[in-house]
CSV table of C-alpha atoms in Angstrom, one decimal:
chain,number,residue,atom,x,y,z
A,279,PRO,CA,-0.2,0.2,0.2
A,280,GLY,CA,2.9,2.7,1.0
A,281,MET,CA,4.9,1.6,-2.2
A,282,ASN,CA,1.7,1.9,-4.3
A,283,LYS,CA,0.5,5.5,-2.8
A,284,LEU,CA,4.1,6.5,-3.6
A,285,TYR,CA,4.2,5.5,-7.3
A,286,SER,CA,0.4,7.0,-8.5
A,287,GLN,CA,1.3,10.4,-7.0
A,288,SER,CA,4.7,10.0,-8.7
A,289,MET,CA,6.9,10.0,-6.3
A,290,CYS,CA,9.2,6.5,-6.9
A,291,SER,CA,9.9,5.8,-10.4
A,292,VAL,CA,9.6,3.3,-12.3
A,293,LYS,CA,12.5,1.1,-12.0
A,294,GLN,CA,12.1,1.3,-8.2
A,295,TRP,CA,8.1,0.2,-8.5
A,296,ARG,CA,9.4,-2.4,-10.9
A,297,THR,CA,11.8,-3.3,-8.5
A,298,TYR,CA,9.7,-3.3,-5.2
A,299,GLN,CA,6.8,-5.5,-7.2
A,300,ALA,CA,9.8,-8.2,-7.9
A,301,ALA,CA,11.0,-8.7,-4.3
A,302,GLU,CA,6.9,-8.0,-3.2
A,303,ALA,CA,6.6,-11.4,-5.9
A,304,LEU,CA,9.6,-13.1,-5.0
A,305,VAL,CA,8.5,-12.8,-0.8
A,306,SER,CA,5.0,-14.0,-1.7
A,307,GLY,CA,6.2,-16.9,-3.2
A,308,GLU,CA,8.3,-18.1,-0.7
A,309,VAL,CA,5.6,-17.4,1.5
A,310,ASP,CA,2.7,-19.5,0.1
A,311,GLU,CA,5.8,-22.4,-1.2
A,312,VAL,CA,6.2,-22.3,3.1
A,313,ARG,CA,2.8,-23.4,4.0
A,314,ALA,CA,2.5,-25.1,1.4
A,315,GLU,CA,5.9,-28.0,2.4
A,316,ALA,CA,3.8,-27.2,5.7
A,317,ASP,CA,1.1,-29.1,5.3
A,318,GLU,CA,3.0,-31.5,3.9
A,319,ILE,CA,4.8,-32.1,6.7
A,320,GLU,CA,1.8,-31.5,9.1
A,321,PRO,CA,-1.1,-30.9,7.9
A,322,GLY,CA,-3.0,-27.5,9.4
A,323,TRP,CA,0.6,-26.3,10.6
A,324,SER,CA,0.7,-23.6,8.1
A,325,GLN,CA,-1.9,-22.0,9.7
A,326,VAL,CA,0.6,-21.5,12.1
A,327,ILE,CA,4.0,-22.2,11.1
A,328,TRP,CA,5.1,-18.2,11.0
A,329,LYS,CA,3.9,-17.9,14.7
A,330,GLN,CA,6.0,-20.4,15.4
A,331,ALA,CA,8.4,-19.1,13.5
A,332,MET,CA,8.1,-16.0,14.8
A,333,GLN,CA,8.6,-17.0,18.3
A,334,TYR,CA,11.5,-19.5,17.4
A,335,HIS,CA,13.4,-16.5,17.1
A,336,ASN,CA,12.5,-14.4,19.6
A,337,MET,CA,13.4,-17.4,21.9
A,338,LEU,CA,16.3,-17.7,19.9
A,339,LYS,CA,17.2,-13.9,19.9
A,340,GLN,CA,16.7,-14.0,23.5
A,341,LYS,CA,18.9,-16.6,24.0
A,342,HIS,CA,21.9,-15.1,22.5
A,343,GLU,CA,21.4,-11.8,24.1
A,344,GLN,CA,21.5,-13.8,27.2
A,345,GLU,CA,24.9,-15.6,26.3
A,346,ALA,CA,26.1,-11.7,25.5
A,347,GLN,CA,25.8,-11.1,28.6
A,348,GLN,CA,26.7,-13.7,30.5
A,349,VAL,CA,30.2,-13.2,28.6
A,350,ALA,CA,30.6,-9.2,29.4
A,351,ALA,CA,29.5,-10.7,32.8
A,352,ALA,CA,32.7,-13.0,33.0
A,353,ALA,CA,34.7,-10.4,31.2
A,354,VAL,CA,33.9,-7.7,34.1
A,355,LYS,CA,34.8,-10.8,36.7
A,356,LYS,CA,38.2,-11.9,35.2
A,357,LYS,CA,39.2,-8.3,35.0
A,358,GLU,CA,37.9,-7.4,38.1
A,359,ILE,CA,40.6,-10.5,39.4
A,360,GLU,CA,43.2,-9.4,37.5
A,361,SER,CA,42.6,-5.4,39.3
A,362,VAL,CA,42.8,-7.7,42.5
A,363,LYS,CA,45.4,-9.8,41.7
A,364,ASN,CA,47.6,-6.9,40.0
A,365,ALA,CA,47.2,-4.7,43.2
A,366,GLU,CA,48.2,-7.5,46.0
A,367,LYS,CA,51.6,-8.0,43.7
A,368,LYS,CA,52.3,-4.1,43.9
A,369,LYS,CA,51.7,-4.8,47.8
A,370,VAL,CA,54.4,-7.3,47.7
A,371,ASP,CA,56.8,-5.5,44.6
A,372,ASP,CA,56.4,-2.5,47.6
A,373,ALA,CA,56.7,-4.0,50.7
A,374,LYS,CA,60.0,-5.7,49.1
A,375,ALA,CA,61.3,-2.1,47.3
A,376,ARG,CA,60.6,-1.0,50.8
A,377,GLU,CA,62.7,-4.2,52.4
A,378,LYS,CA,65.3,-3.5,50.1
A,379,ALA,CA,65.7,0.9,50.3
A,380,ALA,CA,65.9,0.0,53.7
A,381,GLU,CA,68.8,-2.5,53.8
A,382,GLU,CA,70.4,-0.5,51.6
A,383,ALA,CA,70.2,2.2,53.9
A,384,ALA,CA,71.0,0.4,56.5
A,385,LYS,CA,74.1,-0.8,54.5
A,386,GLU,CA,74.9,3.3,53.9
A,387,LEU,CA,74.6,3.7,57.5
A,388,LEU,CA,77.2,0.7,58.5
A,389,LYS,CA,79.4,2.2,55.4
A,390,MET,CA,79.1,6.2,57.5
A,391,GLU,CA,79.8,4.7,60.7
A,392,GLU,CA,83.0,3.1,59.8
A,393,ARG,CA,84.3,5.9,58.2
A,394,GLU,CA,83.3,8.0,61.5
A,395,LYS,CA,85.4,6.1,63.8
A,396,LYS,CA,88.2,5.7,60.7
A,397,ALA,CA,87.4,9.4,61.1
A,398,LYS,CA,87.9,9.3,65.6
A,399,LYS,CA,90.4,7.3,65.3
A,400,ALA,CA,92.6,9.1,63.3
A,401,PHE,CA,92.2,12.6,64.8
A,402,LYS,CA,92.9,10.6,68.3
A,403,GLU,CA,96.1,9.5,66.8
A,404,GLY,CA,97.8,12.7,65.4
A,405,GLY,CA,98.7,11.4,62.1
A,406,ALA,CA,96.4,12.0,59.2
A,407,MET,CA,96.4,15.5,60.2
A,408,LYS,CA,99.1,17.7,58.0
A,409,LYS,CA,101.7,20.2,59.9
A,410,GLY,CA,100.6,23.3,59.8
A,411,PHE,CA,97.2,22.6,59.3
A,412,LEU,CA,95.3,24.1,62.4
A,413,SER,CA,98.5,27.4,62.9
A,414,SER,CA,97.1,30.9,62.3
A,415,GLY,CA,100.3,32.4,60.9
A,416,LYS,CA,101.6,32.7,57.2
A,417,LYS,CA,105.0,32.0,56.3
């Protein structure tokens, strides 16, 4: 009806009109063929086959949507688990880094302490200081 109105008001070309008519004839032929096959399989089935086909189509569509939602939910859950694992790994790595830094700081403190001891020992013995280092007169 819609295409007929467009054609009658010259709002579509003859080529578009013929293409539409050919497509409509093809679809009508397919529908008649499906109904005939349905009646061959089971008498009277041609009256309900399209309704059943639509129900089956909707059921499959819903099933696919649910599967897609499950896949998306699994991906989100996997990402959350990965985030938790990464956070735990970061904590462990940070703790190791702090431990290593503390060990390095302890080593450095020991080195500094050793240098101080050597410097005090050398100062007490007086041998390490150059002569005239503390004298105020110029020569």
